[in-house]
Coordinates of C-alpha atoms and ligand atoms in Angstrom, one line a residue:
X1 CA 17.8 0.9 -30.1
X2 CA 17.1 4.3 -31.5
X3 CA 14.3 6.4 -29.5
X4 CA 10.7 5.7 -30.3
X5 CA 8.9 7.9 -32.2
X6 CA 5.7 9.3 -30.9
X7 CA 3.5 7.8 -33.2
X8 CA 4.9 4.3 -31.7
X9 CA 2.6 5.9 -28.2
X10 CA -0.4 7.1 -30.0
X11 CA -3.1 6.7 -27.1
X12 CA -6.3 5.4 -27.2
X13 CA -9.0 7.9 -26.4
X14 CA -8.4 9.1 -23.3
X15 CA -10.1 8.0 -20.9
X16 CA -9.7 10.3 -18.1
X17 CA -12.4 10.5 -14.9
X18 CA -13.0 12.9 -13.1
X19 CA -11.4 13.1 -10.2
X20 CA -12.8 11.8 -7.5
X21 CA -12.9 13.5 -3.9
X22 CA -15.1 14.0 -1.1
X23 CA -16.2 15.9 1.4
X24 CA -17.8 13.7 3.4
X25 CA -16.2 13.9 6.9
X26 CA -16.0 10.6 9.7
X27 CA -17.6 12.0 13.7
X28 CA -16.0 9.7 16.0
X29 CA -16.8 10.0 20.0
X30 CA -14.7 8.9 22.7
X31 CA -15.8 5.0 23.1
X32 CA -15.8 2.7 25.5
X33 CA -13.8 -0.9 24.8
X34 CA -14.7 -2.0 21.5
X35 CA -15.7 -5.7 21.5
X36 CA -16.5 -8.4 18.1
X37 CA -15.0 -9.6 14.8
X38 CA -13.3 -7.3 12.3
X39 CA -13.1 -9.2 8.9
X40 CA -9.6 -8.1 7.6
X41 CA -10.2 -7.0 3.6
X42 CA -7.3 -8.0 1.2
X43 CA -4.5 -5.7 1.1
X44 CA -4.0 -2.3 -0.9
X45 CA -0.3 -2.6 -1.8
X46 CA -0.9 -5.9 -3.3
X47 CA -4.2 -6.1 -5.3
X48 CA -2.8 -2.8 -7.1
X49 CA 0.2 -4.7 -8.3
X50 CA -1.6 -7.9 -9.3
X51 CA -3.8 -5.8 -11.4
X52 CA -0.9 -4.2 -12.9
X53 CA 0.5 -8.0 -13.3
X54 CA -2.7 -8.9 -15.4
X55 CA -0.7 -6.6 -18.3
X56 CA 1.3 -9.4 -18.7
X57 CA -0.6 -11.9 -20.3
X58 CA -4.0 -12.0 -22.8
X59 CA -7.0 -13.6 -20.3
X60 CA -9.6 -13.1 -17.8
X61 CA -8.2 -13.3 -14.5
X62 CA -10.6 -13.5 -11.2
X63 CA -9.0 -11.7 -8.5
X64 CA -10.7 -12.3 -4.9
X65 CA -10.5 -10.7 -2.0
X66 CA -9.8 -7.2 -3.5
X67 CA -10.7 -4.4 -1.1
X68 CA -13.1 -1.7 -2.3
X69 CA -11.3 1.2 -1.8
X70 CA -10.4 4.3 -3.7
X71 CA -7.1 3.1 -5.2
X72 CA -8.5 0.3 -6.8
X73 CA -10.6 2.1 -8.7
X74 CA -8.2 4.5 -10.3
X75 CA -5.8 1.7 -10.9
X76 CA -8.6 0.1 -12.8
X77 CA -8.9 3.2 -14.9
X78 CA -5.3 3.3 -15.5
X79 CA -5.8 0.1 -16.6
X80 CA -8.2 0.4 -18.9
X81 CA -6.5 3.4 -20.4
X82 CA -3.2 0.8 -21.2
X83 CA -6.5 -1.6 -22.4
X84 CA -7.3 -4.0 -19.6
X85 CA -10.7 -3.8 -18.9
X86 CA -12.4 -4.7 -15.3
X87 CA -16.3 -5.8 -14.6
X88 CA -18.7 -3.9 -13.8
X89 CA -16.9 -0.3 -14.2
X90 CA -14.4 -1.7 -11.8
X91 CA -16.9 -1.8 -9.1
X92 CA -15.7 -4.5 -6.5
X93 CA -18.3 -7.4 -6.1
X94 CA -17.8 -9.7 -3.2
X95 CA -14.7 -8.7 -3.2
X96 CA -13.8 -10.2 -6.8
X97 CA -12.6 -8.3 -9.6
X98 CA -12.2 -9.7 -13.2
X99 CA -9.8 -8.5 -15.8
X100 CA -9.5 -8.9 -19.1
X101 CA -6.5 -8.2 -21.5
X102 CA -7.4 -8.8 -25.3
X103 CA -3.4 -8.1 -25.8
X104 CA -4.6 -4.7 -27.5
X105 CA -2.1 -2.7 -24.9
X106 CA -1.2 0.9 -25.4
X107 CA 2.2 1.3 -23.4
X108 CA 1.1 4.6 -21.8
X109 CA 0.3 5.9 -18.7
X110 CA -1.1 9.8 -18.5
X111 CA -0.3 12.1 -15.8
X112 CA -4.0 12.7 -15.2
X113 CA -3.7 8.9 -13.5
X114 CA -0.3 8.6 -12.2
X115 CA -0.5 11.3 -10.5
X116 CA -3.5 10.2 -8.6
X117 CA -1.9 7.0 -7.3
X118 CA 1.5 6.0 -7.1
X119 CA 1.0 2.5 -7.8
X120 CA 1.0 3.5 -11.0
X121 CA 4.7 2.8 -11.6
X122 CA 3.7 -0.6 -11.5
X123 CA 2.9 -0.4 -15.0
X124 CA 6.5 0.2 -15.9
X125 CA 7.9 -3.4 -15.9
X126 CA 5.1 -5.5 -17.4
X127 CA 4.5 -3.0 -20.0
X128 CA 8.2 -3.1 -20.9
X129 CA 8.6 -6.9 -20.8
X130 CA 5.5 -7.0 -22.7
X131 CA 5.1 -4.8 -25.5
X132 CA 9.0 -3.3 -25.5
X133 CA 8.0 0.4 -24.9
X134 CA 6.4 2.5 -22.4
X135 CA 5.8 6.1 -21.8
X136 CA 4.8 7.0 -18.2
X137 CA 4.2 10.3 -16.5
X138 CA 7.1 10.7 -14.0
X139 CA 5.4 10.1 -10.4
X140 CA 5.6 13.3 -8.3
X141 CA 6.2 13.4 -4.6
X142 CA 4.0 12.4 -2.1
X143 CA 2.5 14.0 1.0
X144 CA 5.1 12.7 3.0
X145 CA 8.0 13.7 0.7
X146 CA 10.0 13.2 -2.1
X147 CA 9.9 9.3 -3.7
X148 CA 12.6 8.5 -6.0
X149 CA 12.3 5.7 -9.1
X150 CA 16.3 6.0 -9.8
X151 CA 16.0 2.1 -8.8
X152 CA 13.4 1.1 -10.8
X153 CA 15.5 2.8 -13.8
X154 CA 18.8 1.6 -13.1
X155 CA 17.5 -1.9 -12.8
X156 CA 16.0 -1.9 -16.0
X157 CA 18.5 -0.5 -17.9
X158 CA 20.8 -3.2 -16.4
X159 CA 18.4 -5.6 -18.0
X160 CA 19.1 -4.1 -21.7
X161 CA 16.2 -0.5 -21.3
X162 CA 16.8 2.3 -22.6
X163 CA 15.3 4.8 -20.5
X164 CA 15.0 9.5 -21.5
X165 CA 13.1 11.5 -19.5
X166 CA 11.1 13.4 -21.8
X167 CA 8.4 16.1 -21.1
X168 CA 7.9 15.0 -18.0
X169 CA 7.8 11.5 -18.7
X170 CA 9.9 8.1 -18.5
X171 CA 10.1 7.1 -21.6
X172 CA 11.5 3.5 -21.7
X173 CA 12.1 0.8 -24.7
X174 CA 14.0 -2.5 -25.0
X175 CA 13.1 -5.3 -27.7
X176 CA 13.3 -7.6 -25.6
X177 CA 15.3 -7.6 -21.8
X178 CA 17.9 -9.7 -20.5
X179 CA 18.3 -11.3 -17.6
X180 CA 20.9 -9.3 -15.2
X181 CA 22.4 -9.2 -11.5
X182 CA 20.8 -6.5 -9.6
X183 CA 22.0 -5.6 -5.9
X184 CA 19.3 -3.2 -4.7
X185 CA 21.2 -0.4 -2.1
X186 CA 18.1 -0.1 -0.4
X187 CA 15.1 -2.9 -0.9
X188 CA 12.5 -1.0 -2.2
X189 CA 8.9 -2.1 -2.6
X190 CA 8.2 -0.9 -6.1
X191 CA 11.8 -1.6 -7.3
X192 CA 11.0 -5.1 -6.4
X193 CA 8.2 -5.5 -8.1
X194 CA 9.3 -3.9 -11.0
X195 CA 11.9 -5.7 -11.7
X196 CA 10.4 -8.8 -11.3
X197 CA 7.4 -8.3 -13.0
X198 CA 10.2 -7.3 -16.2
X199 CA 12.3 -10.3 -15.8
X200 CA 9.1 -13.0 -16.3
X201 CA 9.6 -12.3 -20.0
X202 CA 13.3 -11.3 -20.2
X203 CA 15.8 -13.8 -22.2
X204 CA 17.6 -15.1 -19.4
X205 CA 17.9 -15.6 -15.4
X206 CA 17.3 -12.2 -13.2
X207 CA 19.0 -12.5 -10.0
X208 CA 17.4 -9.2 -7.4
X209 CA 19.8 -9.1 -4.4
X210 CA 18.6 -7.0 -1.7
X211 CA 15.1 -7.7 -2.5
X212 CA 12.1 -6.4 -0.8
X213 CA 10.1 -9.3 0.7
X214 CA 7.3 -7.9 2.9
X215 CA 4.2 -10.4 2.0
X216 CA 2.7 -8.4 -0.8
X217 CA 5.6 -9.2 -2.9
X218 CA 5.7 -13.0 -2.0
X219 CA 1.6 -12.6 -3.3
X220 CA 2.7 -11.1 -6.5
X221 CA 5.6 -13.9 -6.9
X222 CA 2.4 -16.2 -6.1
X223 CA 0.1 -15.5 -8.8
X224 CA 2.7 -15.0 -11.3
X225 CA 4.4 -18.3 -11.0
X226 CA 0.2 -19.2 -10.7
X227 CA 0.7 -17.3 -14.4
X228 CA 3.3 -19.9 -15.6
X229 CA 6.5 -18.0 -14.7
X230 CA 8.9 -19.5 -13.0
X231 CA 10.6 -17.6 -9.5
X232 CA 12.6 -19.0 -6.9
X233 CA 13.6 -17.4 -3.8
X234 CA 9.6 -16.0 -2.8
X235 CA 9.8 -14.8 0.8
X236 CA 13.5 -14.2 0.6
X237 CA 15.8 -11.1 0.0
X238 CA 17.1 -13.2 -3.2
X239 CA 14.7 -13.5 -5.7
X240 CA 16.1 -15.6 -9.0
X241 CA 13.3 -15.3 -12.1
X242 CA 14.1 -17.6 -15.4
X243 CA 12.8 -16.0 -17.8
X244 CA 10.0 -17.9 -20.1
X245 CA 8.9 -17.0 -23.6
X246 CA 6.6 -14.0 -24.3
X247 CA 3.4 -15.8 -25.3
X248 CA 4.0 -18.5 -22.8
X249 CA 1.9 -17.1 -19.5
X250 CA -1.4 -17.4 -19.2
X251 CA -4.6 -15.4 -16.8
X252 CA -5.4 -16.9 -13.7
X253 CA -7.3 -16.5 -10.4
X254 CA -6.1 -14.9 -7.3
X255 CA -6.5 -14.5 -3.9
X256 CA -5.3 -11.3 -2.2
X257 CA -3.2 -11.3 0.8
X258 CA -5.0 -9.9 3.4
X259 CA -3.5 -6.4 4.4
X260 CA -1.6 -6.5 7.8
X261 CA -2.0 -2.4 7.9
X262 CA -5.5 -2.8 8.0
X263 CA -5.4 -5.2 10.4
X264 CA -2.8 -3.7 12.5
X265 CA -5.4 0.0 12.4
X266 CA -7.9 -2.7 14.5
X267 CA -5.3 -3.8 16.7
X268 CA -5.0 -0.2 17.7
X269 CA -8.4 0.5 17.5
X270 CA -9.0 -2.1 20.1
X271 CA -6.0 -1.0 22.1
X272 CA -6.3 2.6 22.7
X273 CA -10.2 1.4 23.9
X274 CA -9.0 -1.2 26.1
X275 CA -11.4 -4.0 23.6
X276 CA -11.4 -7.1 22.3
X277 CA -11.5 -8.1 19.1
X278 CA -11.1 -11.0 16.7
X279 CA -9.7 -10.0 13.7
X280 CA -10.8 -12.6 10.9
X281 CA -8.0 -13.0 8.0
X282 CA -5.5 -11.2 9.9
X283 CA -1.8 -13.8 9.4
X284 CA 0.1 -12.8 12.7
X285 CA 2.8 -14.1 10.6
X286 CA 3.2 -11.1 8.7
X287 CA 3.1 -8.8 11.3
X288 CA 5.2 -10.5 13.7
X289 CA 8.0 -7.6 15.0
X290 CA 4.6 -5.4 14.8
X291 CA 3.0 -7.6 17.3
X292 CA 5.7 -8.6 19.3
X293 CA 6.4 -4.9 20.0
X294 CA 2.7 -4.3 20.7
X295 CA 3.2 -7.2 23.6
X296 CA 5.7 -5.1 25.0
X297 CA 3.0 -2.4 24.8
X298 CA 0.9 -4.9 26.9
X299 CA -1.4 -5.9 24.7
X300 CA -1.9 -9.8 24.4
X301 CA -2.1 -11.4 21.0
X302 CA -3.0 -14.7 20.5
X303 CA -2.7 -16.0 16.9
X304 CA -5.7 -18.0 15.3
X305 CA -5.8 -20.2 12.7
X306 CA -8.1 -17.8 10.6
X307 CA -7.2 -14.6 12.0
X308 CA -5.9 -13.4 15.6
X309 CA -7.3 -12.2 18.9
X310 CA -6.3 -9.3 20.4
X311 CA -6.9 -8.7 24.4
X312 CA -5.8 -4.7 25.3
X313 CA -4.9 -3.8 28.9
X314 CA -6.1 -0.9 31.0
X315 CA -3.3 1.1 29.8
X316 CA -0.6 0.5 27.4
X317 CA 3.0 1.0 28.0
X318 CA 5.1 3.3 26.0
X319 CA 7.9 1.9 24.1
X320 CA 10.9 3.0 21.5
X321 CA 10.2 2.0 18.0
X322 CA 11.8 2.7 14.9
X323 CA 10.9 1.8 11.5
X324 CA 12.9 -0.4 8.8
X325 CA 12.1 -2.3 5.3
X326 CA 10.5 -5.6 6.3
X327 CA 10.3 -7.8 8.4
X328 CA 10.8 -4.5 10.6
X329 CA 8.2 -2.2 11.5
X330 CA 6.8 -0.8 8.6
X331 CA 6.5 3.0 8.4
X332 CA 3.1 2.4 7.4
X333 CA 2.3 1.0 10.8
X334 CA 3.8 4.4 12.3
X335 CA 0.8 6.8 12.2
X336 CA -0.5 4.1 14.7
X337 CA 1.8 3.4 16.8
X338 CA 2.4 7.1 17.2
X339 CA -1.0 7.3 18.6
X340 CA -1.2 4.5 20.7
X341 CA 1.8 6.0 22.1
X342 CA 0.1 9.9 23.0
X343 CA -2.5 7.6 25.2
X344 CA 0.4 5.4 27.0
X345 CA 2.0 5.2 30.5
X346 CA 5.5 6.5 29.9
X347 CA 7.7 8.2 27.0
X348 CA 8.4 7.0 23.7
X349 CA 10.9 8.1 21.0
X350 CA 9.6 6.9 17.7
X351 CA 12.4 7.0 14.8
X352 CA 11.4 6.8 11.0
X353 CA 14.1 5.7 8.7
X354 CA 12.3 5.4 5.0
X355 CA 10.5 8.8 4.7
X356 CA 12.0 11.5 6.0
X357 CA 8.9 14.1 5.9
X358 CA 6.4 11.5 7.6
X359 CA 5.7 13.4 10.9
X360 CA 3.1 15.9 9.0
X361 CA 0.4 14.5 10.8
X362 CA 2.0 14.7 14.4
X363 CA 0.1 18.2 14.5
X364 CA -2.9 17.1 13.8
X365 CA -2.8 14.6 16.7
X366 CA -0.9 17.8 18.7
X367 CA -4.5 19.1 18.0
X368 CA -5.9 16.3 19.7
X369 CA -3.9 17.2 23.3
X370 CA -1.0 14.6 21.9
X371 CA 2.3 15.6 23.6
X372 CA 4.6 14.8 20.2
X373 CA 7.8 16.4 19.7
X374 CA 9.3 15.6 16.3
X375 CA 13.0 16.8 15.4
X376 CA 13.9 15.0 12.0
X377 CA 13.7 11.6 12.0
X378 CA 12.2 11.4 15.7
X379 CA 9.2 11.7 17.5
X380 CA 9.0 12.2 21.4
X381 CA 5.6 11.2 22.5
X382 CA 5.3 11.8 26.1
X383 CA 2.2 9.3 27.0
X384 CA -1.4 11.2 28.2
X385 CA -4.2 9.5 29.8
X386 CA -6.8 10.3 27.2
X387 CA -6.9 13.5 24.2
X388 CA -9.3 15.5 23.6
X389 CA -11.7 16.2 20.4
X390 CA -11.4 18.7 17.9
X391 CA -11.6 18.8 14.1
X392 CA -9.0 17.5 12.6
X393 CA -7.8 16.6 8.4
X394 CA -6.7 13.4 7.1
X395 CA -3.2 14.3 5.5
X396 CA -2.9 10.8 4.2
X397 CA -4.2 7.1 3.9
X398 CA -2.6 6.3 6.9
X399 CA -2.2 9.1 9.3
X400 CA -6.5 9.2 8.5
X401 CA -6.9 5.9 9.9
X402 CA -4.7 6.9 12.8
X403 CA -6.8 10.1 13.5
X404 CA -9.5 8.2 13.6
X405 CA -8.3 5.5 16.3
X406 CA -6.9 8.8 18.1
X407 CA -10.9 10.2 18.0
X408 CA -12.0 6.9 19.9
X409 CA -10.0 7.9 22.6
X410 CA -10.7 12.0 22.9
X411 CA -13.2 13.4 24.8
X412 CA -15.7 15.2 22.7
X413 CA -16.4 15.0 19.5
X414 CA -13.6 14.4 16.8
X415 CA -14.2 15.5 12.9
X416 CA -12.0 14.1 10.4
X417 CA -12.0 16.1 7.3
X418 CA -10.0 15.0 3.7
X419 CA -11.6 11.5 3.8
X420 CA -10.9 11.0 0.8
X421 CA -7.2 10.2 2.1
X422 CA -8.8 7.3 4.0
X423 CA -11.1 6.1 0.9
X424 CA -8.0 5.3 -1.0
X425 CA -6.5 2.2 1.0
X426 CA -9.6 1.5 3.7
X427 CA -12.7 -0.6 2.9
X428 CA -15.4 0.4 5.0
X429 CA -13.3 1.8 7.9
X430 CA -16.2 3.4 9.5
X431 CA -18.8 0.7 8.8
X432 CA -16.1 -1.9 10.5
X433 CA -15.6 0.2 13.7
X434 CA -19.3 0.7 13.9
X435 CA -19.8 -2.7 14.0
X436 CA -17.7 -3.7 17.1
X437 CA -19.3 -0.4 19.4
X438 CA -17.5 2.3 18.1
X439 CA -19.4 5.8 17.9
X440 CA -18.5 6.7 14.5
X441 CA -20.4 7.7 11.4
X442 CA -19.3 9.1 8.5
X443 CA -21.1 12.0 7.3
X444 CA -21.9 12.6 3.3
X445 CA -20.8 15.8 1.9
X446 CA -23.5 18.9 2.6
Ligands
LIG19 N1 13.5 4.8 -3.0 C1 14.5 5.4 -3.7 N2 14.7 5.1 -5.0 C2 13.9 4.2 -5.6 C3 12.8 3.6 -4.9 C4 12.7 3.9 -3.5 O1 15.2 6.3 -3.2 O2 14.1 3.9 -6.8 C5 13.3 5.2 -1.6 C6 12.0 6.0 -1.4 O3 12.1 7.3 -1.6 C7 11.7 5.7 0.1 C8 12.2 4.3 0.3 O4 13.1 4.0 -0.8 O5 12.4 6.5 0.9 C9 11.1 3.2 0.3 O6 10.5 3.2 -1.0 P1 9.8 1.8 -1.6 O7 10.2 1.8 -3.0 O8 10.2 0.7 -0.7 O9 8.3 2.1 -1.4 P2 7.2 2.2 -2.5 O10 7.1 1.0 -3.3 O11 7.2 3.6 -3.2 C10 5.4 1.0 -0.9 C11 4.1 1.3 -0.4 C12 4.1 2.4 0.6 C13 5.0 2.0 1.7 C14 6.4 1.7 1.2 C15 7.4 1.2 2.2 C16 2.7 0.8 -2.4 C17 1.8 1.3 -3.4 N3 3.2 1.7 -1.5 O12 5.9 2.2 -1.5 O13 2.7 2.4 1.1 O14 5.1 3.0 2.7 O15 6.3 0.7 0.2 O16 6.9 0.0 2.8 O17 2.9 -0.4 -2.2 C18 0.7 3.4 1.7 O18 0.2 2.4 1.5 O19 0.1 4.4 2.3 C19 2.1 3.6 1.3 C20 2.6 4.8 1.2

């Protein structure tokens, strides 16, 4: 297939927000134990992928228990850029969403939005399987370094794509995919989903060996066989897709997988404060080595049919952790466990094995009176009794959330700054903490 011509991407008018910051910055105080129920919203790195699944076929879809944060929003912009639109300006009621695709796509997606979340490459695969051409901005690095697509690519182009790099962009186009045999070196997330989310429509079976299979992907392989296509292997690192007839999928209704990160930020919430807390939605089942490890912490965990309990001891132990692809620790979990190290009895060396640059934040908790020594891909976190306040910046989603549960256990006064990082993939952090005793507020921009 010869290279598409740029009329073949002439856009829509752009819509392009503004982007969206703030300067709002989160007080916390040292607290005493925090007590109550958490209610555990639906998770991040899912809900952005089943929006970007709704490309796939002309509906209204209902998706529930969508978190209102930051990402959704922009995803929903990207979205309606490519000609999906959402309710209500994309505003999150009740945690439902609806979507609608009138099958009037434009296969595009502008730097102005992709590089504002990386989700975005989400778009890749559906809009390929779809409509047999895309052009998207090449995502950039992130905060915690450099995140390759080479995956995503190869994968396709074993599936029939043909795939430049123009201007900055990825410009892909196949008439319609085939099935192939993919062997991932590495089981990435987004590869995954790419792939997958390609194959639906592709002539043919897709086998992905090495697959990725934390639950977020097993939620995406839920709603689109829910969308008629037909996957076996969910939950597995073997995922076999038949491919079904463009035209032959249909919208649906969804219910978001609740996010374990989320969850696991109140599990340490409640541990570094010695609490107790009920967190409502929260599947122990997806968080299992997480939890497990957090016993040998001393924490007790006791699994509920809607959601788990969590009991924290006086003091918790320090431990060796290292991160892996799941059903290991996630090195999304790490920010946290990092800090509920710097306030345990003992030394911990904590190793990260996905993303080489994601210590940044170690000074910011250094700030705090952590003892954290980091030398490549380890951290040496020699245990204190408590830290001590001081302002502080969010350097991302995740390492925010951790600064915060680090603030609940400093003396003084702790100011968060950059919470904008936090607003992308946290609904209500502030509000939820409040509710179970922390002293927290969040304070608007001056
Ligand atoms: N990688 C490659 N080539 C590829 C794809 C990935 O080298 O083609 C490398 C990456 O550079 C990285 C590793 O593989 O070193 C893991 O990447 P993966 O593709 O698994 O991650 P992702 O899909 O880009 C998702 C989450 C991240 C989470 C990772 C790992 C979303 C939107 N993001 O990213 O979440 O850390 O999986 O679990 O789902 C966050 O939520 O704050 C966040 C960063």
């Amino acid at each position: 297939m010869s290279p598409p011509s740029s009329e073949s991407f002439a856009t829509q008018p752009a819509v392009v927000p503004e982007r969206r910051t703030s300067d709002a910055v989160v007080v916390v105080h040292r607290s005493g134990p925090l007590r109550g129920e958490v209610v555990v919203p639906g998770a991040k790195n899912s809900v952005l992928k089943l929006m970007a699944a709704t490309i796939l076929a002309d509906g209204e879809y209902r998706l529930r228990n969508v978190p209102d944060i930051a990402d959704v929003r922009i995803m929903a912009e990207l979205l309606g850029a490519i000609g999906i639109t959402t309710t209500a300006a994309a505003d999150v009621h009740d945690g439902e969403l609806t979507l609608v695709n009138r099958g009037d796509l434009v296969p595009v997606a502008p730097y102005e939005l992709v590089e504002r979340i990386r989700a975005s490459i989400n778009v890749l695969g559906p809009l390929l399987g779809r409509v047999g051409r895309v052009r998207l901005s090449l995502p950039g690095g992130d905060d915690f370094g450099s995140r390759p697509i080479d995956m995503h690519l190869s994968g396709l182009e074993a599936m029939g794509a043909e795939i430049t790099l123009e201007h900055g962009d990825v410009v892909a186009t196949a008439e319609r995919l085939h099935g192939a045999d993919i062997t991932f070196e590495f089981p990435s997330v987004g590869a995954t989903e790419n792939i997958l989310t390609a194959a639906v429509h592709a002539k043919g079976t897709t086998v992905i060996d090495n697959a990725a299979r934390e639950p977020e992907i097993s939620d995406l392989c839920r709603m689109l066989i829910s969308m008629g296509a037909d996957i076996e292997g969910v939950g597995t690192s073997r995922l076999v897709v038949h491919g079904v007839e463009p035209g032959s999928l249909h919208a649906t209704d969804h219910v978001t997988v609740p996010d374990r990160i989320q969850a696991a930020t109140y599990v340490a919430a409640a541990a570094v404060t010695g609490g107790e807390l009920f967190l409502r939605g929260a599947r122990a089942e997806h968080m299992e080595m997480l939890l497990r490890r957090f016993g040998d912490m001393g924490l007790q965990i006791v699994p509920q049919h809607d959601g788990l309990t969590v009991f924290a001891p006086e003091r918790l132990r320090s431990i060796d952790v290292a991160t892996l692809p799941y059903p290991g620790i996630a090195t999304d979990y790490k920010p946290l466990v990092v800090t509920m190290l710097a306030v345990g009895d003992g030394v911990g060396i904590v190793t990260e094995n996905l993303y080489p640059g994601r210590f940044r934040y170690v000074e910011e908790l250094c700030r705090l009176g952590a003892d954290i020594r980091t030398d490549g891909h380890h951290a040496v976190v020699r245990g204190r009794p408590s830290l001590s306040g001081a302002p502080v910046r969010a350097p991302d989603i995740r390492a925010g959330a951790a600064l915060v549960v680090a603030g609940l256990v400093a003396d003084g006064t702790t100011t968060i700054s950059e919470v904008h990082h936090i607003d992308r993939g946290y609904d209500d952090l502030v509000g939820r903490l409040a509710a179970v005793g922390a002293p927290i507020e969040r304070r608007p921009p001056r």
